[in-house]
Amino acid sequence: MTLRKGERATISIQEHMAIDVCPGPIKPIKQISDYFPRFPRGLPAAASRPPAAASRPPLSPAEAPRDEDEDVDRLFGAYGASGPAEQPARRPAEEEAVDAEGYESDDCTTLGTLDFSLLYDQENNALHCTINKAKGLKPMDHNGLADPYVKLHLLPGASKANKLRTKTLRNTLNPTWNETLTYYGITDEDMIRKTLRISVCDEDKFRHNEFIGETRIPLKKLKPNQTKTFSICLEKQLPIDKTEDKSLEERGRILISLKYSSQKQGLLVGIIRCAHLAAMDANGYSDPYVKTYLKPDEDKKSKHKTAVKKKTLNPEFNEEFCYEIKHGDLAKKTLEVTVWDYDIGKSNDFIGGVVLGINAKGERLKHWFDCLKNKDKKIERWHTLTNELPGAILSD
């Protein structure tokens, strides 16, 4: 290469790297044979190593390298002394790879198992769900752990109204809750047609919570007043049938007590609690309260109203109202109970209602008849709220 006067010599990037990085002849890197699945048959004379027969079993013809690979064997053989001894250390990694592929094929080993028990208390119309523990949950966080909690949901039904959940346990794949969640207002009809969906989720503070796995239990599998224990493998998320019969759509339940008091010469109406109310506000909840009327009400003095319970779909009221009336006149009366959502600055929203009286049907008629028949005896019944209430004024 000739240079003109005043011209500086230039060095290519390849020459620069060769000068800085490779000042001498290239030598093989020690233990490079660890990265190769095949091990050499022989070693050069310069390598001080025990005979091949003493260090490893003879290779089968199928495992023997081909002739064109012998040069590579001789080149790396002196530095592969530790290669055969490390073969067993690689097997766990291969097994882990098989497990990772099993995430799609074996939900039980991948998503984990859940231990819980269910009890239907028929006398008190309650379903008790005891969430005990989970084992081997799928890791959801970067640290290889999860922050799991359990969520319950009765199907079919409105999600917010039917949802219960446990506390969250941090940084564990084997959480133990031992927590009992209770659904109130569960009837024998519910036990025949409803299904309990149990989901395990991972809580995240800065993004949406993540689904881990679920299981579904048809309530008809339970016997009244008998605890049934389950240990079930979690499954992937199943689709929810959104084409449910609209005739089964409910607005919630209300627990009412009736008693005719001979001492007070009046009807005592107790508004105890509501369950699974329809959500009327944008936050997914309601601010419910209850109104009662005894009709016909010529003087318009029969209206009673409970306190408002904020941001809940399962309010507890425990309030009692007294209507002064002769026992003989009750057969001509009708008790109307309506549930409302309280709103500030606009009209309150009607959630649902129920009518008790001699013109009612089913449980509503039976409740009224039992009250008339049994003086001085408090009788409690759960009733389903409907979104249409004949004869009621749908405004507050």
Tab-separated table of C-alpha atoms in Angstrom:
chain	number	residue	atom	x	y	z
A	1	MET	CA	0.000	0.000	0.000
A	2	THR	CA	1.522	3.350	-1.067
A	3	LEU	CA	0.779	6.591	0.744
A	4	ARG	CA	0.854	10.048	-0.728
A	5	LYS	CA	2.683	12.839	1.027
A	6	GLY	CA	0.772	14.165	4.022
A	7	GLU	CA	-1.709	11.233	3.991
A	8	ARG	CA	-2.233	9.274	7.235
A	9	ALA	CA	-2.316	5.511	7.287
A	10	THR	CA	-5.782	4.024	7.906
A	11	ILE	CA	-6.530	0.735	9.632
A	12	SER	CA	-9.668	-1.237	8.912
A	13	ILE	CA	-11.978	-2.185	11.779
A	14	GLN	CA	-11.069	-5.851	11.254
A	15	GLU	CA	-7.358	-5.087	11.617
A	16	HIS	CA	-8.073	-2.889	14.640
A	17	MET	CA	-9.991	-5.689	16.384
A	18	ALA	CA	-7.294	-8.217	15.506
A	19	ILE	CA	-4.618	-6.006	17.013
A	20	ASP	CA	-6.544	-5.231	20.227
A	21	VAL	CA	-8.298	-8.517	20.854
A	22	CYS	CA	-6.098	-11.156	19.216
A	23	PRO	CA	-2.464	-10.271	19.927
A	24	GLY	CA	-1.415	-13.903	19.567
A	25	PRO	CA	-2.536	-17.137	17.962
A	26	ILE	CA	-6.138	-18.201	18.621
A	27	LYS	CA	-6.388	-20.971	21.192
A	28	PRO	CA	-9.449	-23.083	21.984
A	29	ILE	CA	-11.479	-22.005	25.031
A	30	LYS	CA	-11.396	-24.387	27.967
A	31	GLN	CA	-14.507	-26.539	28.507
A	32	ILE	CA	-15.980	-25.527	25.169
A	33	SER	CA	-17.012	-29.157	24.758
A	34	ASP	CA	-19.711	-28.522	27.381
A	35	TYR	CA	-21.734	-26.840	24.671
A	36	PHE	CA	-21.611	-29.871	22.339
A	37	PRO	CA	-23.939	-32.880	22.718
A	38	ARG	CA	-21.278	-35.294	21.341
A	39	PHE	CA	-18.119	-36.204	23.176
A	40	PRO	CA	-14.737	-37.259	21.665
A	41	ARG	CA	-13.700	-40.882	21.336
A	42	GLY	CA	-9.976	-40.269	21.890
A	43	LEU	CA	-7.574	-37.661	23.217
A	44	PRO	CA	-4.228	-36.379	21.891
A	45	ALA	CA	-1.082	-37.826	23.444
A	46	ALA	CA	-0.237	-34.456	25.045
A	47	ALA	CA	-3.350	-34.569	27.246
A	48	SER	CA	-2.717	-36.137	30.628
A	49	ARG	CA	-5.969	-38.046	31.071
A	50	PRO	CA	-6.944	-41.564	32.233
A	51	PRO	CA	-7.757	-44.069	29.506
A	52	ALA	CA	-11.120	-43.618	27.896
A	53	ALA	CA	-12.294	-47.084	28.958
A	54	ALA	CA	-11.724	-46.206	32.615
A	55	SER	CA	-13.441	-42.810	32.484
A	56	ARG	CA	-16.586	-43.653	30.512
A	57	PRO	CA	-18.449	-46.621	29.006
A	58	PRO	CA	-17.730	-47.481	25.372
A	59	LEU	CA	-19.928	-45.741	22.840
A	60	SER	CA	-22.326	-47.714	20.711
A	61	PRO	CA	-21.907	-47.636	16.911
A	62	ALA	CA	-24.921	-45.383	16.688
A	63	GLU	CA	-23.320	-42.895	19.078
A	64	ALA	CA	-19.854	-43.005	17.445
A	65	PRO	CA	-18.865	-39.800	15.574
A	66	ARG	CA	-18.493	-39.847	11.843
A	67	ASP	CA	-14.986	-39.837	10.238
A	68	GLU	CA	-15.215	-36.270	9.087
A	69	ASP	CA	-15.686	-35.206	12.748
A	70	GLU	CA	-12.462	-36.769	14.007
A	71	ASP	CA	-10.451	-33.589	13.465
A	72	VAL	CA	-12.883	-31.673	15.659
A	73	ASP	CA	-12.621	-34.412	18.260
A	74	ARG	CA	-8.841	-34.149	18.374
A	75	LEU	CA	-8.983	-30.354	18.513
A	76	PHE	CA	-11.373	-30.135	21.512
A	77	GLY	CA	-10.719	-33.496	23.154
A	78	ALA	CA	-7.953	-32.239	25.435
A	79	TYR	CA	-10.329	-29.681	26.941
A	80	GLY	CA	-13.407	-31.896	27.241
A	81	ALA	CA	-12.325	-33.949	30.212
A	82	SER	CA	-15.199	-32.634	32.262
A	83	GLY	CA	-17.751	-33.079	29.484
A	84	PRO	CA	-19.010	-36.616	30.161
A	85	ALA	CA	-19.181	-36.013	33.913
A	86	GLU	CA	-21.528	-33.070	33.357
A	87	GLN	CA	-24.014	-34.952	31.235
A	88	PRO	CA	-26.249	-35.828	34.265
A	89	ALA	CA	-26.330	-32.161	35.318
A	90	ARG	CA	-28.077	-31.280	32.080
A	91	ARG	CA	-31.008	-33.651	32.542
A	92	PRO	CA	-32.958	-31.509	35.047
A	93	ALA	CA	-32.941	-28.636	32.575
A	94	GLU	CA	-34.336	-30.969	29.930
A	95	GLU	CA	-37.013	-32.141	32.366
A	96	GLU	CA	-37.947	-28.531	33.161
A	97	ALA	CA	-38.443	-27.887	29.487
A	98	VAL	CA	-40.905	-30.796	29.362
A	99	ASP	CA	-42.806	-29.379	32.366
A	100	ALA	CA	-43.016	-25.968	30.749
A	101	GLU	CA	-44.622	-27.487	27.681
A	102	GLY	CA	-47.074	-29.284	29.945
A	103	TYR	CA	-48.727	-25.987	30.928
A	104	GLU	CA	-51.087	-26.372	28.024
A	105	SER	CA	-51.689	-30.097	28.354
A	106	ASP	CA	-51.956	-30.655	32.116
A	107	ASP	CA	-53.895	-27.957	33.960
A	108	CYS	CA	-53.708	-29.860	37.243
A	109	THR	CA	-49.933	-29.646	37.529
A	110	THR	CA	-49.754	-26.222	35.949
A	111	LEU	CA	-52.573	-24.154	37.454
A	112	GLY	CA	-52.644	-25.864	40.849
A	113	THR	CA	-55.259	-27.454	43.127
A	114	LEU	CA	-57.817	-25.902	45.502
A	115	ASP	CA	-59.178	-27.384	48.758
A	116	PHE	CA	-62.563	-26.083	49.966
A	117	SER	CA	-65.844	-27.208	51.529
A	118	LEU	CA	-69.508	-26.254	50.996
A	119	LEU	CA	-72.468	-26.378	53.382
A	120	TYR	CA	-76.096	-25.527	52.570
A	121	ASP	CA	-77.877	-24.408	55.735
A	122	GLN	CA	-81.449	-25.061	54.669
A	123	GLU	CA	-83.100	-23.651	57.794
A	124	ASN	CA	-81.349	-20.267	57.492
A	125	ASN	CA	-81.241	-20.214	53.671
A	126	ALA	CA	-77.467	-19.772	53.668
A	127	LEU	CA	-74.636	-21.295	51.637
A	128	HIS	CA	-71.336	-21.400	53.551
A	129	CYS	CA	-68.197	-21.678	51.420
A	130	THR	CA	-64.996	-22.398	53.355
A	131	ILE	CA	-61.838	-21.795	51.303
A	132	ASN	CA	-59.044	-23.787	52.927
A	133	LYS	CA	-55.884	-23.713	50.805
A	134	ALA	CA	-54.350	-24.001	47.344
A	135	LYS	CA	-51.253	-25.920	46.273
A	136	GLY	CA	-48.867	-25.548	43.372
A	137	LEU	CA	-50.403	-22.402	41.848
A	138	LYS	CA	-49.041	-21.121	38.568
A	139	PRO	CA	-46.377	-18.390	39.103
A	140	MET	CA	-47.707	-15.034	37.894
A	141	ASP	CA	-45.117	-12.460	39.047
A	142	HIS	CA	-41.510	-11.771	38.037
A	143	ASN	CA	-40.240	-13.262	41.296
A	144	GLY	CA	-41.716	-16.655	40.385
A	145	LEU	CA	-44.525	-16.307	42.962
A	146	ALA	CA	-48.069	-14.881	43.077
A	147	ASP	CA	-50.392	-12.803	45.297
A	148	PRO	CA	-53.459	-15.074	45.215
A	149	TYR	CA	-57.046	-14.573	46.349
A	150	VAL	CA	-60.265	-16.535	45.730
A	151	LYS	CA	-63.414	-15.085	44.193
A	152	LEU	CA	-66.905	-16.653	44.340
A	153	HIS	CA	-69.689	-16.060	41.847
A	154	LEU	CA	-73.152	-17.638	41.582
A	155	LEU	CA	-74.299	-18.469	38.055
A	156	PRO	CA	-76.579	-17.400	36.517
A	157	GLY	CA	-76.700	-13.947	38.077
A	158	ALA	CA	-75.347	-10.421	38.069
A	159	SER	CA	-71.595	-10.435	38.669
A	160	LYS	CA	-71.278	-7.668	41.284
A	161	ALA	CA	-74.291	-8.795	43.272
A	162	ASN	CA	-73.117	-12.390	43.542
A	163	LYS	CA	-69.409	-11.779	44.086
A	164	LEU	CA	-67.578	-12.636	47.301
A	165	ARG	CA	-63.811	-12.842	47.780
A	166	THR	CA	-61.159	-13.822	50.291
A	167	LYS	CA	-58.246	-11.735	51.486
A	168	THR	CA	-55.070	-11.622	49.373
A	169	LEU	CA	-51.988	-13.557	50.493
A	170	ARG	CA	-48.634	-12.183	49.309
A	171	ASN	CA	-45.730	-13.965	47.598
A	172	THR	CA	-46.859	-17.584	47.753
A	173	LEU	CA	-47.842	-20.452	45.476
A	174	ASN	CA	-49.246	-22.500	48.374
A	175	PRO	CA	-51.632	-20.128	50.199
A	176	THR	CA	-53.726	-21.098	53.242
A	177	TRP	CA	-56.836	-18.954	53.792
A	178	ASN	CA	-59.154	-20.945	56.097
A	179	GLU	CA	-61.790	-18.314	55.372
A	180	THR	CA	-65.581	-18.826	55.231
A	181	LEU	CA	-67.702	-16.771	52.825
A	182	THR	CA	-71.511	-16.913	53.089
A	183	TYR	CA	-74.312	-16.355	50.597
A	184	TYR	CA	-77.615	-15.424	52.242
A	185	GLY	CA	-81.067	-15.817	50.736
A	186	ILE	CA	-80.318	-19.154	49.033
A	187	THR	CA	-83.485	-21.157	48.396
A	188	ASP	CA	-84.082	-24.796	47.497
A	189	GLU	CA	-84.821	-23.621	43.961
A	190	ASP	CA	-81.388	-21.987	43.791
A	191	MET	CA	-79.769	-25.228	44.886
A	192	ILE	CA	-81.361	-26.974	41.929
A	193	ARG	CA	-80.547	-24.531	39.144
A	194	LYS	CA	-77.504	-22.488	40.213
A	195	THR	CA	-73.788	-23.197	39.904
A	196	LEU	CA	-70.998	-21.871	42.127
A	197	ARG	CA	-67.983	-20.581	40.208
A	198	ILE	CA	-64.753	-20.465	42.241
A	199	SER	CA	-61.870	-18.529	40.680
A	200	VAL	CA	-58.304	-18.084	41.884
A	201	CYS	CA	-56.693	-14.805	40.779
A	202	ASP	CA	-53.415	-12.946	41.234
A	203	GLU	CA	-53.677	-9.414	42.610
A	204	ASP	CA	-51.588	-6.679	40.964
A	205	LYS	CA	-51.356	-3.179	42.403
A	206	PHE	CA	-50.480	-1.326	39.215
A	207	ARG	CA	-52.439	-3.261	36.581
A	208	HIS	CA	-55.448	-5.542	36.175
A	209	ASN	CA	-55.607	-8.616	38.386
A	210	GLU	CA	-54.711	-11.812	36.526
A	211	PHE	CA	-56.755	-14.991	36.290
A	212	ILE	CA	-55.015	-18.213	37.422
A	213	GLY	CA	-57.678	-20.928	37.288
A	214	GLU	CA	-61.242	-21.837	38.227
A	215	THR	CA	-63.649	-24.651	39.041
A	216	ARG	CA	-67.456	-24.855	38.954
A	217	ILE	CA	-69.712	-26.787	41.312
A	218	PRO	CA	-73.428	-27.359	40.494
A	219	LEU	CA	-75.220	-26.744	43.797
A	220	LYS	CA	-77.525	-29.712	43.183
A	221	LYS	CA	-74.556	-31.912	44.166
A	222	LEU	CA	-74.915	-30.731	47.775
A	223	LYS	CA	-77.215	-32.295	50.343
A	224	PRO	CA	-78.947	-29.973	52.835
A	225	ASN	CA	-77.137	-29.521	56.162
A	226	GLN	CA	-74.218	-31.763	55.130
A	227	THR	CA	-70.707	-30.403	54.607
A	228	LYS	CA	-69.043	-31.623	51.429
A	229	THR	CA	-65.261	-31.306	51.018
A	230	PHE	CA	-63.531	-30.834	47.658
A	231	SER	CA	-59.927	-31.015	46.438
A	232	ILE	CA	-60.051	-30.063	42.773
A	233	CYS	CA	-57.569	-29.229	40.023
A	234	LEU	CA	-58.058	-25.717	38.686
A	235	GLU	CA	-59.056	-25.355	35.043
A	236	LYS	CA	-58.640	-22.668	32.405
A	237	GLN	CA	-61.285	-19.969	32.187
A	238	LEU	CA	-64.554	-21.266	30.786
A	239	PRO	CA	-66.979	-19.081	28.830
A	240	ILE	CA	-70.102	-17.817	30.622
A	241	ASP	CA	-73.390	-18.369	28.828
A	242	LYS	CA	-74.795	-14.886	28.247
A	243	THR	CA	-77.935	-16.160	26.505
A	244	GLU	CA	-79.657	-16.899	29.806
A	245	ASP	CA	-83.425	-17.017	30.034
A	246	LYS	CA	-84.503	-13.469	30.859
A	247	SER	CA	-87.408	-14.870	32.860
A	248	LEU	CA	-84.849	-16.009	35.440
A	249	GLU	CA	-83.392	-12.527	35.784
A	250	GLU	CA	-83.657	-11.286	39.347
A	251	ARG	CA	-83.274	-7.922	41.021
A	252	GLY	CA	-82.133	-9.415	44.311
A	253	ARG	CA	-83.575	-10.962	47.479
A	254	ILE	CA	-85.054	-9.527	50.658
A	255	LEU	CA	-85.512	-11.133	54.083
A	256	ILE	CA	-88.781	-10.006	55.708
A	257	SER	CA	-90.269	-10.929	59.082
A	258	LEU	CA	-93.998	-10.705	59.855
A	259	LYS	CA	-95.688	-10.897	63.260
A	260	TYR	CA	-99.129	-9.872	64.468
A	261	SER	CA	-98.703	-8.593	68.012
A	262	SER	CA	-101.744	-9.001	70.268
A	263	GLN	CA	-100.124	-6.712	72.809
A	264	LYS	CA	-99.601	-3.839	70.367
A	265	GLN	CA	-102.689	-4.652	68.341
A	266	GLY	CA	-100.737	-4.308	65.136
A	267	LEU	CA	-98.672	-5.906	62.414
A	268	LEU	CA	-94.908	-5.824	62.956
A	269	VAL	CA	-92.962	-5.787	59.684
A	270	GLY	CA	-89.236	-6.427	59.956
A	271	ILE	CA	-86.835	-5.508	57.172
A	272	ILE	CA	-83.815	-7.606	58.055
A	273	ARG	CA	-81.483	-7.639	55.063
A	274	CYS	CA	-81.166	-7.809	51.276
A	275	ALA	CA	-78.868	-9.934	49.149
A	276	HIS	CA	-77.607	-9.883	45.550
A	277	LEU	CA	-79.241	-6.556	44.702
A	278	ALA	CA	-78.952	-5.215	41.174
A	279	ALA	CA	-76.210	-2.591	40.748
A	280	MET	CA	-77.657	0.812	39.843
A	281	ASP	CA	-74.628	3.128	40.107
A	282	ALA	CA	-71.646	3.574	37.802
A	283	ASN	CA	-69.283	2.152	40.455
A	284	GLY	CA	-71.036	-1.220	40.214
A	285	TYR	CA	-72.898	-0.846	43.519
A	286	SER	CA	-76.054	0.743	44.911
A	287	ASP	CA	-77.027	2.871	47.918
A	288	PRO	CA	-80.143	0.910	48.903
A	289	TYR	CA	-82.999	1.611	51.269
A	290	VAL	CA	-86.438	-0.023	51.717
A	291	LYS	CA	-89.960	1.391	51.779
A	292	THR	CA	-93.102	-0.395	53.009
A	293	TYR	CA	-96.808	0.352	52.429
A	294	LEU	CA	-99.903	-1.357	53.806
A	295	LYS	CA	-102.614	-0.900	51.186
A	296	PRO	CA	-105.261	0.184	50.609
A	297	ASP	CA	-104.009	3.289	52.390
A	298	GLU	CA	-106.754	5.864	52.345
A	299	ASP	CA	-105.014	8.275	54.734
A	300	LYS	CA	-101.606	7.766	53.067
A	301	LYS	CA	-99.954	7.297	56.440
A	302	SER	CA	-98.676	3.765	56.020
A	303	LYS	CA	-95.345	4.645	54.461
A	304	HIS	CA	-92.228	3.579	56.384
A	305	LYS	CA	-88.635	3.874	55.231
A	306	THR	CA	-85.333	2.393	56.410
A	307	ALA	CA	-81.986	4.126	56.562
A	308	VAL	CA	-79.788	4.258	53.439
A	309	LYS	CA	-76.853	1.828	53.277
A	310	LYS	CA	-73.988	3.183	51.199
A	311	LYS	CA	-72.202	1.335	48.401
A	312	THR	CA	-73.409	-2.208	48.947
A	313	LEU	CA	-75.415	-4.908	47.205
A	314	ASN	CA	-75.919	-6.946	50.378
A	315	PRO	CA	-77.198	-4.438	52.980
A	316	GLU	CA	-78.220	-5.281	56.539
A	317	PHE	CA	-81.051	-3.124	57.945
A	318	ASN	CA	-82.553	-4.903	60.998
A	319	GLU	CA	-85.380	-2.358	61.270
A	320	GLU	CA	-88.966	-3.009	62.355
A	321	PHE	CA	-92.156	-1.042	61.659
A	322	CYS	CA	-95.567	-1.313	63.354
A	323	TYR	CA	-98.924	-0.912	61.600
A	324	GLU	CA	-101.813	-0.512	64.062
A	325	ILE	CA	-104.617	-2.629	62.653
A	326	LYS	CA	-107.176	-5.152	63.843
A	327	HIS	CA	-106.291	-8.744	63.131
A	328	GLY	CA	-109.542	-9.296	61.246
A	329	ASP	CA	-108.782	-6.471	58.819
A	330	LEU	CA	-105.432	-7.926	57.685
A	331	ALA	CA	-107.141	-10.302	55.258
A	332	LYS	CA	-108.222	-7.275	53.231
A	333	LYS	CA	-104.799	-5.643	53.202
A	334	THR	CA	-101.722	-5.962	50.977
A	335	LEU	CA	-98.151	-5.292	52.075
A	336	GLU	CA	-95.961	-3.716	49.416
A	337	VAL	CA	-92.190	-3.693	49.971
A	338	THR	CA	-89.939	-1.820	47.541
A	339	VAL	CA	-86.153	-1.413	47.410
A	340	TRP	CA	-84.628	1.804	46.036
A	341	ASP	CA	-81.201	3.194	45.184
A	342	TYR	CA	-80.596	6.598	46.740
A	343	ASP	CA	-79.164	9.276	44.417
A	344	ILE	CA	-78.182	12.860	45.237
A	345	GLY	CA	-79.531	15.540	42.944
A	346	LYS	CA	-81.746	13.262	40.849
A	347	SER	CA	-84.608	10.808	41.164
A	348	ASN	CA	-83.937	7.666	43.129
A	349	ASP	CA	-83.777	4.427	41.121
A	350	PHE	CA	-86.220	1.575	41.655
A	351	ILE	CA	-84.359	-1.710	42.225
A	352	GLY	CA	-87.164	-4.180	42.874
A	353	GLY	CA	-90.170	-5.043	44.959
A	354	VAL	CA	-92.449	-7.736	46.368
A	355	VAL	CA	-96.156	-7.881	47.325
A	356	LEU	CA	-97.489	-9.973	50.222
A	357	GLY	CA	-101.209	-10.595	50.672
A	358	ILE	CA	-104.106	-12.914	49.936
A	359	ASN	CA	-103.837	-12.099	46.241
A	360	ALA	CA	-100.167	-13.098	46.076
A	361	LYS	CA	-98.879	-16.499	44.984
A	362	GLY	CA	-96.393	-19.100	46.121
A	363	GLU	CA	-94.095	-18.220	49.017
A	364	ARG	CA	-95.502	-14.688	49.256
A	365	LEU	CA	-99.030	-16.003	49.848
A	366	LYS	CA	-97.785	-18.698	52.245
A	367	HIS	CA	-95.838	-16.119	54.283
A	368	TRP	CA	-98.920	-13.900	54.658
A	369	PHE	CA	-101.183	-16.830	55.505
A	370	ASP	CA	-98.768	-18.163	58.165
A	371	CYS	CA	-98.643	-14.712	59.759
A	372	LEU	CA	-102.452	-14.498	59.999
A	373	LYS	CA	-102.705	-18.033	61.320
A	374	ASN	CA	-99.997	-17.741	63.998
A	375	LYS	CA	-100.550	-14.734	66.253
A	376	ASP	CA	-97.549	-13.441	68.243
A	377	LYS	CA	-95.141	-15.617	66.285
A	378	LYS	CA	-92.407	-14.004	64.177
A	379	ILE	CA	-92.073	-15.658	60.774
A	380	GLU	CA	-89.142	-14.887	58.499
A	381	ARG	CA	-89.011	-15.588	54.766
A	382	TRP	CA	-86.723	-14.732	51.872
A	383	HIS	CA	-88.477	-13.293	48.812
A	384	THR	CA	-87.277	-12.612	45.289
A	385	LEU	CA	-87.519	-9.001	44.133
A	386	THR	CA	-89.044	-8.338	40.718
A	387	ASN	CA	-88.625	-5.280	38.526
A	388	GLU	CA	-92.389	-4.969	38.011
A	389	LEU	CA	-94.642	-4.310	40.969
A	390	PRO	CA	-98.400	-4.147	40.134
A	391	GLY	CA	-100.136	-1.261	41.845
A	392	ALA	CA	-96.913	0.328	43.102
A	393	ILE	CA	-95.886	3.875	42.413
A	394	LEU	CA	-92.494	3.608	40.761
A	395	SER	CA	-91.203	6.953	41.969
A	396	ASP	CA	-89.937	8.195	45.274
